[in-house]
Each structure stands twice: as C-alpha cells, then as structure tokens.
PDB file of C-alpha atoms and ligand atoms in Angstrom:
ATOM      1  CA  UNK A  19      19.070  -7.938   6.571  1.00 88.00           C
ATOM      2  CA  UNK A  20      15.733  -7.131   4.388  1.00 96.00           C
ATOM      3  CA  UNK A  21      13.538  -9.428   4.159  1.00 98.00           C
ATOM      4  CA  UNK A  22      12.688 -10.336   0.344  1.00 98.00           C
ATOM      5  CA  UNK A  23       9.318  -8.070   1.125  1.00 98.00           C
ATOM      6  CA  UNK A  24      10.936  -5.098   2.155  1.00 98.00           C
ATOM      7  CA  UNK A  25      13.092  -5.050  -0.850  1.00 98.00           C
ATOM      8  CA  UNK A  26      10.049  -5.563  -3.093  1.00 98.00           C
ATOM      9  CA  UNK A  27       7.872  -2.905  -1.188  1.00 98.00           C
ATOM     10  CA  UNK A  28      11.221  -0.356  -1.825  1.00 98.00           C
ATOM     11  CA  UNK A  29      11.583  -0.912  -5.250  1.00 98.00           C
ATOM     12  CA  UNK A  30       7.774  -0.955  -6.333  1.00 98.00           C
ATOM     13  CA  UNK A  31       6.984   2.557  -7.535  1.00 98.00           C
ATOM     14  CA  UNK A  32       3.691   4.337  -6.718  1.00 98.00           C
ATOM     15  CA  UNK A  33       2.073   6.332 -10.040  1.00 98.00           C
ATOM     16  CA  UNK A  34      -1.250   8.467  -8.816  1.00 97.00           C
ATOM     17  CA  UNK A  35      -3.695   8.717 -11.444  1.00 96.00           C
ATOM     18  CA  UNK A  36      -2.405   6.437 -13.826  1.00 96.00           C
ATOM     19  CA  UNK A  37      -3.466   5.325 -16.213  1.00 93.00           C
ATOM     20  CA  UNK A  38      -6.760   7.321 -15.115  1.00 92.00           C
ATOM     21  CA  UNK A  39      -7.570   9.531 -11.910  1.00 94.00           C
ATOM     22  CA  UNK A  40      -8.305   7.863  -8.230  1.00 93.00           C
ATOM     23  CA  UNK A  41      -5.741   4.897  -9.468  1.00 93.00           C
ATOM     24  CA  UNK A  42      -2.078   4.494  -7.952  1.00 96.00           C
ATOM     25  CA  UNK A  43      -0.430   2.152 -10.621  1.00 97.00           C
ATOM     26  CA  UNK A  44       1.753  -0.150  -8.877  1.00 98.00           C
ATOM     27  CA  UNK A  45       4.813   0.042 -11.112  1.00 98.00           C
ATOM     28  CA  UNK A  46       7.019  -2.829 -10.805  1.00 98.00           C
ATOM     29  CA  UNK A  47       9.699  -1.574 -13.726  1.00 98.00           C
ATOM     30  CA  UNK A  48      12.296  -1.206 -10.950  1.00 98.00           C
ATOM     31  CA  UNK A  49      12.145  -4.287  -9.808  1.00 98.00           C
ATOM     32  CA  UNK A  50      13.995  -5.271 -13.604  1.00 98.00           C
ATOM     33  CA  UNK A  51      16.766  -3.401 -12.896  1.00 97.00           C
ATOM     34  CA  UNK A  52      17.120  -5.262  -9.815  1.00 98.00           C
ATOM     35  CA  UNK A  53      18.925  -8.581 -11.408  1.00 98.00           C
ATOM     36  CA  UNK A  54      19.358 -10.382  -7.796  1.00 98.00           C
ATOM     37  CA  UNK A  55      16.060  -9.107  -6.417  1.00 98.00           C
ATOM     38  CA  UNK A  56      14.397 -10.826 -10.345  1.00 98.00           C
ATOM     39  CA  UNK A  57      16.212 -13.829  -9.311  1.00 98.00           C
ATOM     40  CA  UNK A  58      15.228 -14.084  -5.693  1.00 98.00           C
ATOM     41  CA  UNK A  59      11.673 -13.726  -6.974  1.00 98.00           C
ATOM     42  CA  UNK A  60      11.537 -16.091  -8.625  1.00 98.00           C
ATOM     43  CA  UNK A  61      12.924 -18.559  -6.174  1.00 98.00           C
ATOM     44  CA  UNK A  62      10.658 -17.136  -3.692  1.00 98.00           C
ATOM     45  CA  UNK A  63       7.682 -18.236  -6.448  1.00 98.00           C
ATOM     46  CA  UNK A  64       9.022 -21.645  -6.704  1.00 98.00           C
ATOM     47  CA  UNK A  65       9.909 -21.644  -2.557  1.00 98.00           C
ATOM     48  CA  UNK A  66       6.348 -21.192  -1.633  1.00 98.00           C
ATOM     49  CA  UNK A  67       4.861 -23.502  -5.006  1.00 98.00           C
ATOM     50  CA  UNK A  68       6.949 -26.351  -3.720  1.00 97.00           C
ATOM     51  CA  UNK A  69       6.230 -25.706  -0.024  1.00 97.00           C
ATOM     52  CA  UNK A  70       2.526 -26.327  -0.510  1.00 96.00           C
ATOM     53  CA  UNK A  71       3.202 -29.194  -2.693  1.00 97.00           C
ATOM     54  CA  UNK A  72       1.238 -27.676  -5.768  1.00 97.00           C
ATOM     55  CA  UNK A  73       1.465 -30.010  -8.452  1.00 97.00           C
ATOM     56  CA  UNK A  74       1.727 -27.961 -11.827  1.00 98.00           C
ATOM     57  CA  UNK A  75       2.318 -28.902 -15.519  1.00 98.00           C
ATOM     58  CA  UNK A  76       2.119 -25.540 -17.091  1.00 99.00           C
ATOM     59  CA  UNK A  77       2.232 -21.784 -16.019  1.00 99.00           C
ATOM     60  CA  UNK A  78      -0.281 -19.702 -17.885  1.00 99.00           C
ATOM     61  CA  UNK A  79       0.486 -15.940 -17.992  1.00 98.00           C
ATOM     62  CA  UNK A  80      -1.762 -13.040 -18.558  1.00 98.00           C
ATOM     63  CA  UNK A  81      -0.419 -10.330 -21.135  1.00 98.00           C
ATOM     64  CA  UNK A  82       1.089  -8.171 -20.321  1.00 97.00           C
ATOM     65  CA  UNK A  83       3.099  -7.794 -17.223  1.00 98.00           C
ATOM     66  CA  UNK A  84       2.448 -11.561 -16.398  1.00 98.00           C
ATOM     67  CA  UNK A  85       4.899 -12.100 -18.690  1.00 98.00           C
ATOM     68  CA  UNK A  86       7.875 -10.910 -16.714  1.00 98.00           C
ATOM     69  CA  UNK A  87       7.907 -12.881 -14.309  1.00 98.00           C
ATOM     70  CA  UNK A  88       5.784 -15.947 -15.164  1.00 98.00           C
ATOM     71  CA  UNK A  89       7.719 -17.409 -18.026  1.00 98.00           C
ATOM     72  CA  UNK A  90      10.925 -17.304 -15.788  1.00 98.00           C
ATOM     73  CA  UNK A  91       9.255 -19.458 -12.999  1.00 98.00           C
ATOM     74  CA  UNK A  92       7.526 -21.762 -15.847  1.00 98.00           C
ATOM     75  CA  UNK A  93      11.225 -22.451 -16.881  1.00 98.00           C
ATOM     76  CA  UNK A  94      12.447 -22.743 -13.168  1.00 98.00           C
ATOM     77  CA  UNK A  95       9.638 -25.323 -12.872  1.00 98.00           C
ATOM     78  CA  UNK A  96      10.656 -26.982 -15.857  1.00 98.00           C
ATOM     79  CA  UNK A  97       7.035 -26.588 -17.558  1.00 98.00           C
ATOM     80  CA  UNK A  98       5.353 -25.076 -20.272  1.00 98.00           C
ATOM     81  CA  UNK A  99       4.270 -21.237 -20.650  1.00 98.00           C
ATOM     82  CA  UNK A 100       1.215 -20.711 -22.175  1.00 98.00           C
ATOM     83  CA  UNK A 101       0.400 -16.849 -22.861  1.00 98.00           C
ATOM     84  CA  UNK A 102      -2.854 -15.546 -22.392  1.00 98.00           C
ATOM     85  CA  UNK A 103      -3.290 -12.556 -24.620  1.00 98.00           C
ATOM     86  CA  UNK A 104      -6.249  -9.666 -24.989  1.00 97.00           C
ATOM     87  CA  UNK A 105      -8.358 -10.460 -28.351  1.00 98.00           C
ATOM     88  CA  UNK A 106      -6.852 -10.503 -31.770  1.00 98.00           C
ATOM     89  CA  UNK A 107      -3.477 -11.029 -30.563  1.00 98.00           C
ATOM     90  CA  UNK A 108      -2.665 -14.607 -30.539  1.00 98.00           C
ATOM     91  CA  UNK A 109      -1.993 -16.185 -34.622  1.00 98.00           C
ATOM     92  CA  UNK A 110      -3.350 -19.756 -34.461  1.00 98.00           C
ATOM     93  CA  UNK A 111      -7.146 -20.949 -33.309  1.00 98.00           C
ATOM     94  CA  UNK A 112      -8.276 -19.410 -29.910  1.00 98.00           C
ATOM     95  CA  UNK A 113     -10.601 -19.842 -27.622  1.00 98.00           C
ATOM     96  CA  UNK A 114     -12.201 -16.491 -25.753  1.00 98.00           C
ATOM     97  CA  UNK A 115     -13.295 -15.462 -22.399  1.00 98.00           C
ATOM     98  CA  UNK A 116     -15.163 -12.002 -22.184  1.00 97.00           C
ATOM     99  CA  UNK A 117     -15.548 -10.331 -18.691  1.00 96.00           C
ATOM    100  CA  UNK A 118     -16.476  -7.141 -17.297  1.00 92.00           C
ATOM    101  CA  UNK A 119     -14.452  -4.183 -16.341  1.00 88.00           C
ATOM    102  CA  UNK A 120     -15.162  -1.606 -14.534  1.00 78.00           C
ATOM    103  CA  UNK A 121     -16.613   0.398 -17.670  1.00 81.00           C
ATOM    104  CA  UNK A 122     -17.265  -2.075 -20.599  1.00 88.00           C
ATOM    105  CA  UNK A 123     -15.743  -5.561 -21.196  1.00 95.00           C
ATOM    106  CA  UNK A 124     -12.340  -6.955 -22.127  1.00 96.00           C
ATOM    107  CA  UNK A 125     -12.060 -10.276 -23.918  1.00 98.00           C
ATOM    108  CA  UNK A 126      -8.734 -12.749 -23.459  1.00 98.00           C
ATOM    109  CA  UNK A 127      -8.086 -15.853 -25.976  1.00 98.00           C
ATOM    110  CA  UNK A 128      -5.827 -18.872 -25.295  1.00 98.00           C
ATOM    111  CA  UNK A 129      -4.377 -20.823 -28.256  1.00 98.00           C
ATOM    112  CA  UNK A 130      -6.935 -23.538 -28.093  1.00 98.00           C
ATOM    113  CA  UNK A 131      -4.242 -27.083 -28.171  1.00 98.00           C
ATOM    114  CA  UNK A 132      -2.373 -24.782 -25.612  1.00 98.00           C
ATOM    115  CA  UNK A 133      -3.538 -26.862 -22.111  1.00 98.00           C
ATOM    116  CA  UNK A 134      -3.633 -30.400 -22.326  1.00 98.00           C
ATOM    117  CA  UNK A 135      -6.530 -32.499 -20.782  1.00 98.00           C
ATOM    118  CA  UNK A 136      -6.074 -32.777 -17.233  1.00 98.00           C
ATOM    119  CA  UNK A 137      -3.192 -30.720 -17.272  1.00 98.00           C
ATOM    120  CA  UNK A 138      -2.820 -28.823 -13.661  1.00 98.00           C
ATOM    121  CA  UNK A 139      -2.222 -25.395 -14.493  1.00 99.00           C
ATOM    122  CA  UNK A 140      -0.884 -22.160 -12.587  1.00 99.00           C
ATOM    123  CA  UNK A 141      -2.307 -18.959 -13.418  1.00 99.00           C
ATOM    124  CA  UNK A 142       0.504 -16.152 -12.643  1.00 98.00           C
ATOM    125  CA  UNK A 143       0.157 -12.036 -12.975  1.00 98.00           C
ATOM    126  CA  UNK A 144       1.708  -9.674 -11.528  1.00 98.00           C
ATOM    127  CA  UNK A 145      -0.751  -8.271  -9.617  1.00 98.00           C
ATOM    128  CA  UNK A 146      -4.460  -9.183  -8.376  1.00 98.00           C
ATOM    129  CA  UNK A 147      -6.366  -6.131  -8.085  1.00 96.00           C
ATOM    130  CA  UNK A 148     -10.705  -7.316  -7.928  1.00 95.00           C
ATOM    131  CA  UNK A 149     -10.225 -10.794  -9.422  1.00 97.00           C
ATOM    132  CA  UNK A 150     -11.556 -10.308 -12.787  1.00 97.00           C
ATOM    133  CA  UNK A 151      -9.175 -10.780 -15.156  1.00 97.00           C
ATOM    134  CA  UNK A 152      -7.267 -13.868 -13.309  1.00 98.00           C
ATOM    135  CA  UNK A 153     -11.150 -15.342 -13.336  1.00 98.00           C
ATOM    136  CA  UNK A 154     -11.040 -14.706 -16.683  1.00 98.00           C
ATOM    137  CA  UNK A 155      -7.919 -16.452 -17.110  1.00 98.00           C
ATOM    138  CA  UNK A 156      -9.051 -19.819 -14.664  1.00 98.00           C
ATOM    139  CA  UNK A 157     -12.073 -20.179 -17.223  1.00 98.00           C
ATOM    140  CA  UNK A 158     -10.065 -20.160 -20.303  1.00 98.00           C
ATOM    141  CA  UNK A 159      -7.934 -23.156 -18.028  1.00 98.00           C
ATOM    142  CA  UNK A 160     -11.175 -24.908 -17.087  1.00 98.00           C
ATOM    143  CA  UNK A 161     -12.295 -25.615 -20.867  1.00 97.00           C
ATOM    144  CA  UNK A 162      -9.447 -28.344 -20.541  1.00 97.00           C
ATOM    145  CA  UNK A 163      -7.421 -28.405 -17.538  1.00 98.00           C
ATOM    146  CA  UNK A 164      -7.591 -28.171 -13.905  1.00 98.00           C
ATOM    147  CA  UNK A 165      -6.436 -24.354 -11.828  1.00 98.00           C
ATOM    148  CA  UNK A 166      -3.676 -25.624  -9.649  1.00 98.00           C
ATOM    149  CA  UNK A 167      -3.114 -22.563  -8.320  1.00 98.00           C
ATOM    150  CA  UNK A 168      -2.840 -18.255  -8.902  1.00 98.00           C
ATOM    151  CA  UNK A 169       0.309 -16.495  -8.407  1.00 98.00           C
ATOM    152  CA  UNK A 170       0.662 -12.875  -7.758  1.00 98.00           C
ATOM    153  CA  UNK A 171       3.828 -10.732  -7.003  1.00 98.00           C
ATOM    154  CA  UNK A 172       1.614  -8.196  -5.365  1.00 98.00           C
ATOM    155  CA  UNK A 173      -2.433  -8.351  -3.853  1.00 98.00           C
ATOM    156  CA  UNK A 174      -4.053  -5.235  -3.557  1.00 97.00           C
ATOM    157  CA  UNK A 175      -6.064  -7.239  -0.059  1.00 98.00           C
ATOM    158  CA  UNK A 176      -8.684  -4.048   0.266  1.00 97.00           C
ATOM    159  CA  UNK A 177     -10.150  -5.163  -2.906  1.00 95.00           C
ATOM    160  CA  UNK A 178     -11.031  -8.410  -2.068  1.00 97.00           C
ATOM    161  CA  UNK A 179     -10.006 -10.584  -5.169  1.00 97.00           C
ATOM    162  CA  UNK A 180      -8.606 -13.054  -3.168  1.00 97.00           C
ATOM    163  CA  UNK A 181     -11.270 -14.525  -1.942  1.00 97.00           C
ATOM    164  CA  UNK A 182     -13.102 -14.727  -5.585  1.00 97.00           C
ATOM    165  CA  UNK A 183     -10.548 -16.970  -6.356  1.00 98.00           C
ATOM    166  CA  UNK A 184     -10.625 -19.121  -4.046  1.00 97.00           C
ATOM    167  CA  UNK A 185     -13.916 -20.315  -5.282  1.00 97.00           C
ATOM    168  CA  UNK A 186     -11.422 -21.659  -7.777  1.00 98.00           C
ATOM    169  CA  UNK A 187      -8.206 -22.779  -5.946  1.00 98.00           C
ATOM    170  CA  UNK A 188      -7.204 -22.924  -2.486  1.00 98.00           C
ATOM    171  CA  UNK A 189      -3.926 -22.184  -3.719  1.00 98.00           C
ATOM    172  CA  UNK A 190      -3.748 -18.101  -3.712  1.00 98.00           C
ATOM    173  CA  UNK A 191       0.280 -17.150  -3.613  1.00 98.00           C
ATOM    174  CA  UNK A 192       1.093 -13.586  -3.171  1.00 98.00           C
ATOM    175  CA  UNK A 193       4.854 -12.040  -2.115  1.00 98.00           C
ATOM    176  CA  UNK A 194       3.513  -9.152  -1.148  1.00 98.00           C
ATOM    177  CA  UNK A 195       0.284  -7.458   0.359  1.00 98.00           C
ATOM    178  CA  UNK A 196      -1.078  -4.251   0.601  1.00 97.00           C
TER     179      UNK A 196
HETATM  180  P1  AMP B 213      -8.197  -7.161 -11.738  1.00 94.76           P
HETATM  181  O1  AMP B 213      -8.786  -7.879 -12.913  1.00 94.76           O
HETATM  182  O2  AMP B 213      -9.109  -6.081 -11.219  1.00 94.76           O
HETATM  183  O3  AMP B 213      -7.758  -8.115 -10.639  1.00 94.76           O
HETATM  184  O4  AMP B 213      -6.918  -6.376 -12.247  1.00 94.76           O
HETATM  185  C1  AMP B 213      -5.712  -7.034 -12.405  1.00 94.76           C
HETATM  186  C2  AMP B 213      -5.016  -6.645 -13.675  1.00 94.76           C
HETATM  187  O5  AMP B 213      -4.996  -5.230 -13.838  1.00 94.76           O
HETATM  188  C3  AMP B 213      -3.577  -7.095 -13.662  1.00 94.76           C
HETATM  189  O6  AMP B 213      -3.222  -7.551 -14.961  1.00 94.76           O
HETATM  190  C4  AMP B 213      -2.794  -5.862 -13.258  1.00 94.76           C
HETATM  191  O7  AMP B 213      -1.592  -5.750 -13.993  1.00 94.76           O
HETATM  192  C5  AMP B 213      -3.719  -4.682 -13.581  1.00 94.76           C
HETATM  193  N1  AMP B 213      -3.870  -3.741 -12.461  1.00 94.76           N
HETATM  194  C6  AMP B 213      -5.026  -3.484 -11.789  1.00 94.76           C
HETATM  195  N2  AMP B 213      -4.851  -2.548 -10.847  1.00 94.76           N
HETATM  196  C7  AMP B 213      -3.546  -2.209 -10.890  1.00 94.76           C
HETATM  197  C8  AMP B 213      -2.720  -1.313 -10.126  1.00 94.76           C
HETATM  198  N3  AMP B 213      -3.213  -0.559  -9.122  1.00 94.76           N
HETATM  199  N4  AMP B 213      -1.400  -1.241 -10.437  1.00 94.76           N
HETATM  200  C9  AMP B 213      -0.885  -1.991 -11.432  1.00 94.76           C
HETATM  201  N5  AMP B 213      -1.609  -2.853 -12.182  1.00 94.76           N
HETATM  202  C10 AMP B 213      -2.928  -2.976 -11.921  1.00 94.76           C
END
C-alpha cells in the first residue's frame, strides 16, 4: 500500500515558471479533489501534533493556501483559527508585520484581540519555501502568545527555512520533503 507520502508526492502538481521564470509552483489543487487523501491529512497533522505532545490553543493560518488545510486541523484540534491575511484585508484593528521578499517587501496583519496572552499557538501553511513569511507570521504570534509549533504540508529542504525557524520552535512538522 502507499504510504500517505507517496500519495501526496503523486497528486502534487509541478508548474515551471509560475508565477515567474526559474520557479516550479508546487500546486497542491489536486490534492482537493482527493476527499480521503484531505482527510488523511489532516489526521496525519494531528498524528504527528499529538505524538510530540505539542500543546496548542489556536492554529494561525497564513492567507492564502494556509487556509485549506489549517482551519480543518484547528477544528480537528478543537481550537481556534485565527487568519493571517496580507495588508488591508482583515476589517477590525490589526496589528502588522513587514518582511522582505525577494524583490521588495510584503506586509501581513493579525486582528489584534485575535491571540490571547499566553496562548500557545501553531503556525500552519502549506508550504515553507526560505522561512520568511512563516517568520513573519511567529512575530505577529509573539506580540501576545507563545509559537508552539509550524506546520507545513510540504518543505522545500534545499532552501533552508527550516532551520530559521527553529530559532523559534523546535517544533518544525512537515508531511513531505523535497
Ligand atoms: P517563504 O516565505 O519563502 O517560505 O515562502 C512561503 C510562501 O510562499 C508560502 O505561503 C507558499 O505558499 C509560497 N511559496 C513559495 N514557494 C512556493 C512554491 N515553489 N510553490 C508553491 N508555493 C510557494
């Protein structure tokens, strides 16, 4: 039988060039047509969460593909979902992290009541490419909270994000690695 791996690597779907040239876009669209493979995923999130014992009161999500997957395993966890959105999208009072891309800056906001003090928080996206953006994400957390963890469905390992965060969590899940 396939492991839960192999059935992710099959179903992920290699785009060159997008959404600029020297980039192969991981698409993970066919992985939502997949209704058991969604559901094992999401077990296999909360499988390796509550095999290291991570202790978690909310799952924060980065916009926009960390919301596939993240509110599912937030509700699986029976915790909050807090969305992390790119500037000007969020209605009520935010608070802002700006960080650098590789040409320019991008800026993500938090409602700012949205992590309670002390709360332990897991930061889930779908993919962790240099780090940035889930850094981003862990200092919006920080202002209040504590990073329990960072949750990826895929790790692009040549890139070396990984071990950026780890400066803020031991606690680095991946499914899969490339
Ligand atoms: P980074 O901040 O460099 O770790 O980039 C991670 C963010 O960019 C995530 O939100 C990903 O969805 C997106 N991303 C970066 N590289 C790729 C890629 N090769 N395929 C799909 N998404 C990517």
């Amino acid at each position: 039988m396939e492991t839960i791996q192999e059935r992710i690597k099959s179903s992920i779907r290699d785009i060159k060039d997008f959404p600029k040239e020297g980039i192969i876009f991981k698409d993970i669209t066919p992985i939502l047509s997949d209704v058991s493979l969604s559901n094992d995923i999401v077990e296999e999130f909360v499988k390796s969460i509550q095999e290291k014992g991570i202790k978690i009161d909310a799952v924060a999500c980065i916009e926009a593909r960390g919301f596939l997957f993240g509110p599912m395993i937030a509700q699986r966890l029976s915790v909050p979902f807090i969305p992390i959105r790119k500037k000007g999208k969020l209605p009520y009072d935010t608070i802002s992290y700006e960080y650098d891309l590789e040409y320019g800056s991008a800026v993500i906001e938090m409602h700012k009541d949205a992590v309670q003090k002390d709360w332990n928080v897991l930061i889930h996206d779908d993919l962790l490419a240099t780090g940035g953006t889930a850094i981003a994400a862990a200092e919006l957390i920080k202002t209040e909270g504590n990073v329990a963890g960072f949750s990826f469905l895929v790790d692009l390992t040549f890139l070396d994000g990984n071990k950026k965060l780890k400066e803020y969590s031991d606690n680095v899940l991946s499914l899969i690695k490339y």
